[in-house]
Amino acid sequence: MNRFARIIGTGSYLPPTIITNQDLSQTIDTTDEWITTRTGIKQRHRVTTESTCDLAKIASNNALEMAGIDASELDLIILATTTPDKIFPATATMLQQAIGASCPAFDLQSVCAGFIFALTTAEQYIKTGAANKVLVVGSETLSRIVDWSDRSTAILFGDGAGAVVLSGSEETGILHSKLLSDGSYLSSLHVSNNFINESGFIKMTGNEVFKIAVSRLSLLAEQTLIDAGITTDELDWMVPHQANIRIISAVAKRIKTPMSKVIVTLENHGNTSAASIPLALDTAVRDGRIKKGDKLLMEGIGGGFSWGSILVQF
Ligand code: ACO
């Protein structure tokens, strides 16, 4: 009998401080019109004193509440983050304490593809029976590694967290997943800190990243549907990484999915890296668009490059 990893709860959290495009245009040479047209982003949320763990805690508690389980019932916590609170210990262990869990907990770093990589890892634990209830979180305080004087990156990124609770199921759940990496693109998108300098900022060749994101994700989305034996018509929702509306719509077009079936939340929070897919998922679950039984395609790409997809029946 097949054993699936099923999503039984979702949660998210955005810190209350908002930086609008208009706010940014006061400090850097940009406009609301340029940012909206090129990216689809209208505003981003930014931490003041909150940590990556603080954001993760609220998102996790919301997901646990929806799942109807207590943190003490968790068998594993995987936290995807590019912005851990410390070099060590893992932010996941701080989260374990903060929510009152006692299971193993570890961080996973795959930048904007972090949530896909973490969910796929969690699925393996569940499929093999090594775990039954797993909390998967994407949490980021990217504002700490953004150079706010660099208009090519400051407009894109934001802070936030999203979480899901997975449970073993004999009915349905994650149907297919695929992970890919190509380390030859390091210079296109990276953080300049190599532990020799004290701190570093995101450095990116935006138009190169854009082209690679569109080509790799389009190919992957198309292949995922073929491998999973799902037609475009059978797909209920695309829940993509929220980086740029032009990347999202190009991928949707390639798999012939209308934008009415794509969950887009980036106008509200920008690119929150590992948090963006669970943020979008939680929004659409809570507003009633995504329903039990719906088939969802999640996909994302990030620095590395690393990219991946997951097809899940909710
Ligand atoms: N405001 C006004 N003008 C700007 C700004 C800005 N904020 N930023 C750049 N420009 C200017 C450039 O200087 C350039 O001017 P020039 O023609 O005089 O030289 C012009 O706008 C065009 O610059 P491009 O970089 O070619 O603009 P592009 O259309 O590629 O848009 C963007 C830039 C939005 C960064 C886009 O390339 C992008 O979204 N790339 C993907 C990056 C991304 O999402 N990275 C996140 C991680 S990976 C991932 O998640 C996919």
Coordinates of C-alpha atoms and ligand atoms in Angstrom, one line a residue:
M1 CA 0.0 0.0 0.0
N2 CA 1.3 3.5 -0.9
R3 CA 2.1 5.8 1.8
F4 CA 1.8 9.5 1.0
A5 CA 2.9 12.7 2.7
R6 CA -0.3 14.8 3.0
I7 CA -0.5 18.5 4.0
I8 CA -2.9 18.7 6.9
G9 CA -2.2 22.3 8.0
T10 CA -0.8 25.6 6.6
G11 CA 0.2 28.8 8.3
S12 CA 2.1 32.0 7.5
Y13 CA 3.2 35.3 9.0
L14 CA 4.4 38.7 7.7
P15 CA 5.9 41.2 10.1
P16 CA 3.8 44.4 10.4
T17 CA 6.3 46.9 9.1
I18 CA 5.6 47.6 5.4
I19 CA 7.9 49.3 2.9
T20 CA 6.0 50.4 -0.2
N21 CA 7.4 51.1 -3.7
Q22 CA 6.7 54.7 -2.9
D23 CA 8.8 54.5 0.2
L24 CA 11.7 53.1 -1.7
S25 CA 11.5 55.8 -4.3
Q26 CA 12.3 58.3 -1.6
T27 CA 15.8 56.7 -1.0
I28 CA 16.8 55.1 -4.3
D29 CA 16.5 56.1 -7.9
T30 CA 13.4 54.1 -8.8
T31 CA 9.6 54.5 -9.2
D32 CA 6.5 52.6 -8.3
E33 CA 5.7 52.3 -12.0
W34 CA 9.1 50.7 -12.8
I35 CA 8.9 48.2 -10.0
T36 CA 5.3 47.3 -10.6
T37 CA 5.8 46.8 -14.4
R38 CA 9.0 44.9 -14.1
T39 CA 8.2 42.7 -11.1
G40 CA 4.5 42.9 -10.0
I41 CA 5.7 43.8 -6.5
K42 CA 3.9 46.7 -4.7
Q43 CA 5.2 46.4 -1.2
R44 CA 7.4 44.2 1.1
H45 CA 7.3 43.5 4.8
R46 CA 10.4 44.1 6.9
V47 CA 11.4 43.0 10.4
T48 CA 12.4 45.5 13.0
T49 CA 13.4 43.5 16.0
E50 CA 12.0 40.1 15.0
S51 CA 14.2 37.1 14.2
T52 CA 13.8 34.4 11.6
C53 CA 12.8 32.1 14.5
D54 CA 10.1 34.6 15.7
L55 CA 8.5 34.7 12.2
A56 CA 8.7 30.9 11.9
K57 CA 7.1 30.4 15.4
I58 CA 4.0 32.3 14.4
A59 CA 3.6 30.6 11.0
S60 CA 4.2 27.2 12.6
N61 CA 1.7 27.7 15.4
N62 CA -0.9 28.7 12.8
A63 CA -0.2 25.6 10.8
L64 CA -0.3 23.3 13.9
E65 CA -3.6 24.9 14.8
M66 CA -5.1 24.2 11.4
A67 CA -3.7 20.6 11.5
G68 CA -5.3 20.1 15.0
I69 CA -2.1 18.7 16.5
D70 CA 0.1 19.7 19.3
A71 CA 3.8 20.5 18.8
S72 CA 4.7 17.6 21.1
E73 CA 3.2 15.2 18.5
L74 CA 5.8 16.2 15.8
D75 CA 8.4 13.7 14.7
L76 CA 10.6 16.1 12.8
I77 CA 11.1 19.8 12.0
I78 CA 12.8 21.0 8.8
L79 CA 13.4 24.8 8.5
A80 CA 14.4 26.1 5.1
T81 CA 16.2 29.4 5.5
T82 CA 18.9 31.5 3.9
T83 CA 19.0 33.9 6.8
P84 CA 19.4 31.7 10.0
D85 CA 19.6 33.7 13.2
K86 CA 23.0 32.3 14.1
I87 CA 25.8 30.3 12.3
F88 CA 24.9 27.7 14.9
P89 CA 22.8 26.3 16.4
A90 CA 20.3 25.6 13.7
T91 CA 17.4 28.0 13.8
A92 CA 15.2 24.9 13.6
T93 CA 16.3 23.9 17.1
M94 CA 15.4 27.4 18.4
L95 CA 12.0 26.9 16.8
Q96 CA 11.7 23.5 18.4
Q97 CA 12.0 25.2 21.8
A98 CA 9.8 28.1 20.9
I99 CA 6.8 26.0 19.9
G100 CA 7.3 23.3 22.6
A101 CA 8.4 20.4 20.5
S102 CA 10.9 17.8 21.4
C103 CA 11.7 16.1 18.0
P104 CA 14.8 16.3 15.8
A105 CA 15.1 19.6 14.0
F106 CA 17.4 20.8 11.3
D107 CA 17.9 23.7 8.9
L108 CA 18.1 23.3 5.1
Q109 CA 19.6 25.9 2.8
S110 CA 18.5 26.0 -0.8
V111 CA 17.7 29.7 -1.0
C112 CA 14.4 30.4 -3.0
A113 CA 14.1 26.6 -3.7
G114 CA 14.4 25.9 0.0
F115 CA 10.8 25.1 0.7
I116 CA 10.6 22.6 -2.3
F117 CA 13.9 20.9 -1.1
A118 CA 12.6 20.8 2.5
L119 CA 9.2 19.4 1.6
T120 CA 10.8 16.7 -0.6
T121 CA 13.1 15.7 2.2
A122 CA 10.2 15.5 4.6
E123 CA 8.3 13.4 2.2
Q124 CA 11.1 10.8 2.2
Y125 CA 10.9 10.5 6.0
I126 CA 7.2 10.0 5.8
K127 CA 7.2 7.6 2.8
T128 CA 9.7 5.3 4.6
G129 CA 7.8 5.4 7.8
A130 CA 10.7 7.1 9.7
A131 CA 8.3 10.0 10.6
N132 CA 4.6 10.5 10.6
K133 CA 4.1 14.1 11.5
V134 CA 6.6 16.7 10.1
L135 CA 6.6 20.4 10.3
V136 CA 8.2 22.1 7.3
V137 CA 8.9 25.8 7.5
G138 CA 10.3 28.5 5.2
S139 CA 11.3 31.6 7.2
E140 CA 13.4 34.5 6.1
T141 CA 14.7 37.9 7.3
L142 CA 16.2 38.8 3.9
S143 CA 16.2 42.5 4.8
R144 CA 19.4 41.8 6.8
I145 CA 21.3 40.8 3.6
V146 CA 19.8 43.4 1.2
D147 CA 21.9 46.4 0.3
W148 CA 19.2 49.0 0.6
S149 CA 21.1 51.4 -1.6
D150 CA 21.2 48.9 -4.5
R151 CA 18.1 49.5 -6.6
S152 CA 18.6 46.3 -8.6
T153 CA 18.0 44.1 -5.5
A154 CA 16.4 46.3 -2.8
I155 CA 13.1 46.4 -4.7
L156 CA 12.7 42.7 -4.8
F157 CA 13.1 41.1 -1.4
G158 CA 11.0 40.9 1.8
D159 CA 10.7 39.1 5.1
G160 CA 8.1 36.5 6.1
A161 CA 7.4 32.9 7.0
G162 CA 5.2 30.1 5.9
A163 CA 4.7 26.6 7.3
V164 CA 3.0 23.3 6.6
V165 CA 2.3 20.2 8.7
L166 CA 2.6 16.9 6.8
S167 CA 1.1 13.7 8.0
G168 CA 1.4 10.1 6.7
S169 CA -1.6 9.1 4.6
E170 CA -2.8 6.1 2.7
E171 CA -5.1 8.2 0.5
T172 CA -3.1 10.9 -1.2
G173 CA -0.6 13.7 -0.7
I174 CA 2.6 14.5 -2.6
L175 CA 2.3 12.7 -5.9
H176 CA 5.6 13.7 -7.5
S177 CA 8.7 15.8 -6.8
K178 CA 11.9 16.7 -8.6
L179 CA 15.0 18.5 -7.4
L180 CA 17.8 19.9 -9.6
S181 CA 21.0 21.9 -9.0
D182 CA 23.7 23.5 -11.2
G183 CA 26.5 25.1 -9.3
S184 CA 28.1 26.7 -12.3
Y185 CA 26.0 29.9 -11.9
L186 CA 27.4 31.0 -8.5
S187 CA 28.4 34.4 -9.7
S188 CA 24.9 35.3 -11.1
L189 CA 23.3 35.3 -7.7
H190 CA 25.1 35.0 -4.4
V191 CA 25.8 36.7 -1.1
S192 CA 29.3 38.3 -1.0
N193 CA 30.0 37.1 2.5
N194 CA 32.4 34.2 2.6
F195 CA 32.9 34.2 6.4
I196 CA 36.1 36.2 5.9
N197 CA 34.3 39.5 5.7
E198 CA 32.0 40.4 8.5
S199 CA 28.8 40.6 6.5
G200 CA 27.6 40.5 2.9
F201 CA 24.7 41.5 0.7
I202 CA 22.8 39.8 -2.2
K203 CA 24.6 40.3 -5.5
M204 CA 22.6 39.5 -8.6
T205 CA 22.8 39.9 -12.4
G206 CA 19.0 40.3 -12.6
N207 CA 18.4 39.9 -16.3
E208 CA 20.6 36.7 -16.5
V209 CA 18.8 35.2 -13.5
F210 CA 15.5 36.1 -15.1
K211 CA 16.2 34.2 -18.3
I212 CA 17.5 31.2 -16.5
A213 CA 14.5 31.1 -14.2
V214 CA 12.1 31.2 -17.0
S215 CA 13.8 28.5 -19.1
R216 CA 14.6 26.1 -16.3
L217 CA 11.2 26.4 -14.5
S218 CA 9.2 26.2 -17.8
L219 CA 10.9 23.0 -18.7
L220 CA 10.6 21.6 -15.2
A221 CA 6.9 22.4 -14.9
E222 CA 6.2 20.8 -18.3
Q223 CA 8.2 17.7 -17.4
T224 CA 6.6 17.4 -13.9
L225 CA 3.1 17.1 -15.4
I226 CA 4.3 14.5 -17.9
D227 CA 6.1 12.5 -15.2
A228 CA 3.1 12.6 -12.9
G229 CA 0.7 11.7 -15.7
I230 CA -1.4 14.8 -15.0
T231 CA -2.9 16.9 -17.8
T232 CA -3.0 20.7 -17.6
D233 CA -6.8 20.5 -17.3
E234 CA -6.5 18.2 -14.3
L235 CA -4.2 20.8 -12.5
D236 CA -6.3 22.9 -10.2
W237 CA -3.6 25.4 -9.1
M238 CA -0.1 26.5 -9.7
V239 CA 1.5 27.8 -6.5
P240 CA 4.9 29.2 -7.7
H241 CA 7.8 30.8 -5.9
Q242 CA 6.8 34.5 -5.8
A243 CA 9.8 36.2 -7.4
N244 CA 8.6 38.1 -10.4
I245 CA 5.1 38.2 -12.1
R246 CA 6.8 37.9 -15.5
I247 CA 8.6 34.7 -14.5
I248 CA 5.4 33.3 -13.1
S249 CA 3.3 34.1 -16.1
A250 CA 5.9 32.8 -18.6
V251 CA 5.9 29.4 -16.8
A252 CA 2.1 29.3 -16.6
K253 CA 1.9 30.1 -20.3
R254 CA 4.4 27.3 -21.1
I255 CA 2.1 24.7 -19.4
K256 CA -1.0 26.3 -20.8
T257 CA -2.4 27.3 -17.4
P258 CA -4.5 30.5 -17.3
M259 CA -3.5 33.1 -14.7
S260 CA -6.9 32.5 -13.0
K261 CA -5.4 29.2 -11.8
V262 CA -2.2 30.7 -10.5
I263 CA -1.8 31.8 -6.9
V264 CA 0.0 35.2 -6.9
T265 CA 0.7 37.0 -3.6
L266 CA 4.0 38.7 -4.5
E267 CA 2.4 42.2 -4.8
N268 CA 1.9 42.1 -1.0
H269 CA 5.3 40.7 0.1
G270 CA 7.9 40.6 -2.7
N271 CA 10.4 37.7 -2.9
T272 CA 10.6 36.1 0.5
S273 CA 12.8 33.3 -0.7
A274 CA 12.0 30.0 1.1
A275 CA 8.9 31.5 2.7
S276 CA 7.2 32.5 -0.6
I277 CA 5.5 29.3 -1.6
P278 CA 4.1 28.4 1.8
L279 CA 3.0 32.1 2.2
A280 CA 1.1 31.8 -1.1
L281 CA -0.3 28.4 -0.3
D282 CA -1.6 29.5 3.1
T283 CA -3.2 32.6 1.7
A284 CA -5.2 30.5 -0.9
V285 CA -6.1 27.8 1.6
R286 CA -7.4 30.3 4.1
D287 CA -9.4 32.4 1.5
G288 CA -11.1 29.2 0.2
R289 CA -9.6 29.0 -3.3
I290 CA -7.6 25.8 -2.6
K291 CA -9.8 23.0 -1.4
K292 CA -9.3 19.4 -0.2
G293 CA -8.6 17.2 -3.1
D294 CA -7.2 19.9 -5.4
K295 CA -4.1 19.2 -7.4
L296 CA -1.3 21.8 -7.0
L297 CA 2.0 22.3 -8.8
M298 CA 4.6 24.1 -6.7
E299 CA 7.9 25.2 -8.3
G300 CA 10.8 27.5 -7.5
I301 CA 14.4 28.4 -8.3
G302 CA 17.0 30.1 -6.3
G303 CA 20.7 30.8 -6.0
G304 CA 23.0 28.0 -6.8
F305 CA 21.2 27.5 -9.0
S306 CA 18.9 25.0 -7.3
W307 CA 15.3 24.5 -8.5
G308 CA 12.5 22.0 -8.1
S309 CA 8.9 21.1 -8.3
I310 CA 6.3 19.3 -6.3
L311 CA 2.9 18.0 -7.4
V312 CA 0.6 17.5 -4.5
Q313 CA -3.0 16.6 -4.0
F314 CA -4.2 18.8 -1.1
Ligands
ACO1 N1 14.4 51.2 -10.9 C1 14.6 51.8 -12.1 N2 15.4 51.4 -13.0 C2 16.1 50.3 -12.7 C3 16.0 49.6 -11.5 C4 15.1 50.1 -10.6 N3 14.8 49.6 -9.4 N4 16.8 48.5 -11.5 C5 17.4 48.5 -12.7 N5 17.1 49.6 -13.4 C6 17.5 49.9 -14.7 C7 18.8 49.3 -15.1 O1 19.9 50.1 -14.6 C8 18.8 49.3 -16.6 O2 19.0 50.6 -17.1 P1 19.8 50.8 -18.5 O3 19.0 50.2 -19.5 O4 19.9 52.3 -18.5 O5 21.1 50.1 -18.3 C9 17.3 49.0 -16.9 O6 16.6 49.4 -15.7 C10 17.0 47.6 -17.3 O7 17.7 46.7 -16.3 P2 17.5 45.2 -16.3 O8 18.3 44.6 -15.2 O9 17.8 44.6 -17.7 O10 15.9 45.0 -16.1 P3 15.0 43.8 -16.1 O11 13.9 44.0 -17.0 O12 15.8 42.5 -16.3 O13 14.4 43.8 -14.6 C11 14.7 42.6 -12.6 C12 15.2 43.7 -13.5 C13 13.4 43.0 -12.1 C14 15.7 42.4 -11.4 C15 14.6 41.2 -13.4 O14 15.7 41.0 -14.1 C16 14.3 40.1 -12.5 O15 13.2 40.0 -11.8 N6 15.2 39.1 -12.4 C17 15.0 37.9 -11.6 C18 15.6 38.1 -10.4 C19 15.0 37.4 -9.2 O16 13.9 37.2 -9.1 N7 16.0 37.0 -8.3 C20 15.6 36.4 -7.1 C21 16.2 35.1 -6.8 S1 16.1 34.0 -8.0 C22 14.5 33.8 -8.2 O17 13.9 33.8 -7.3 C23 14.0 33.6 -9.6

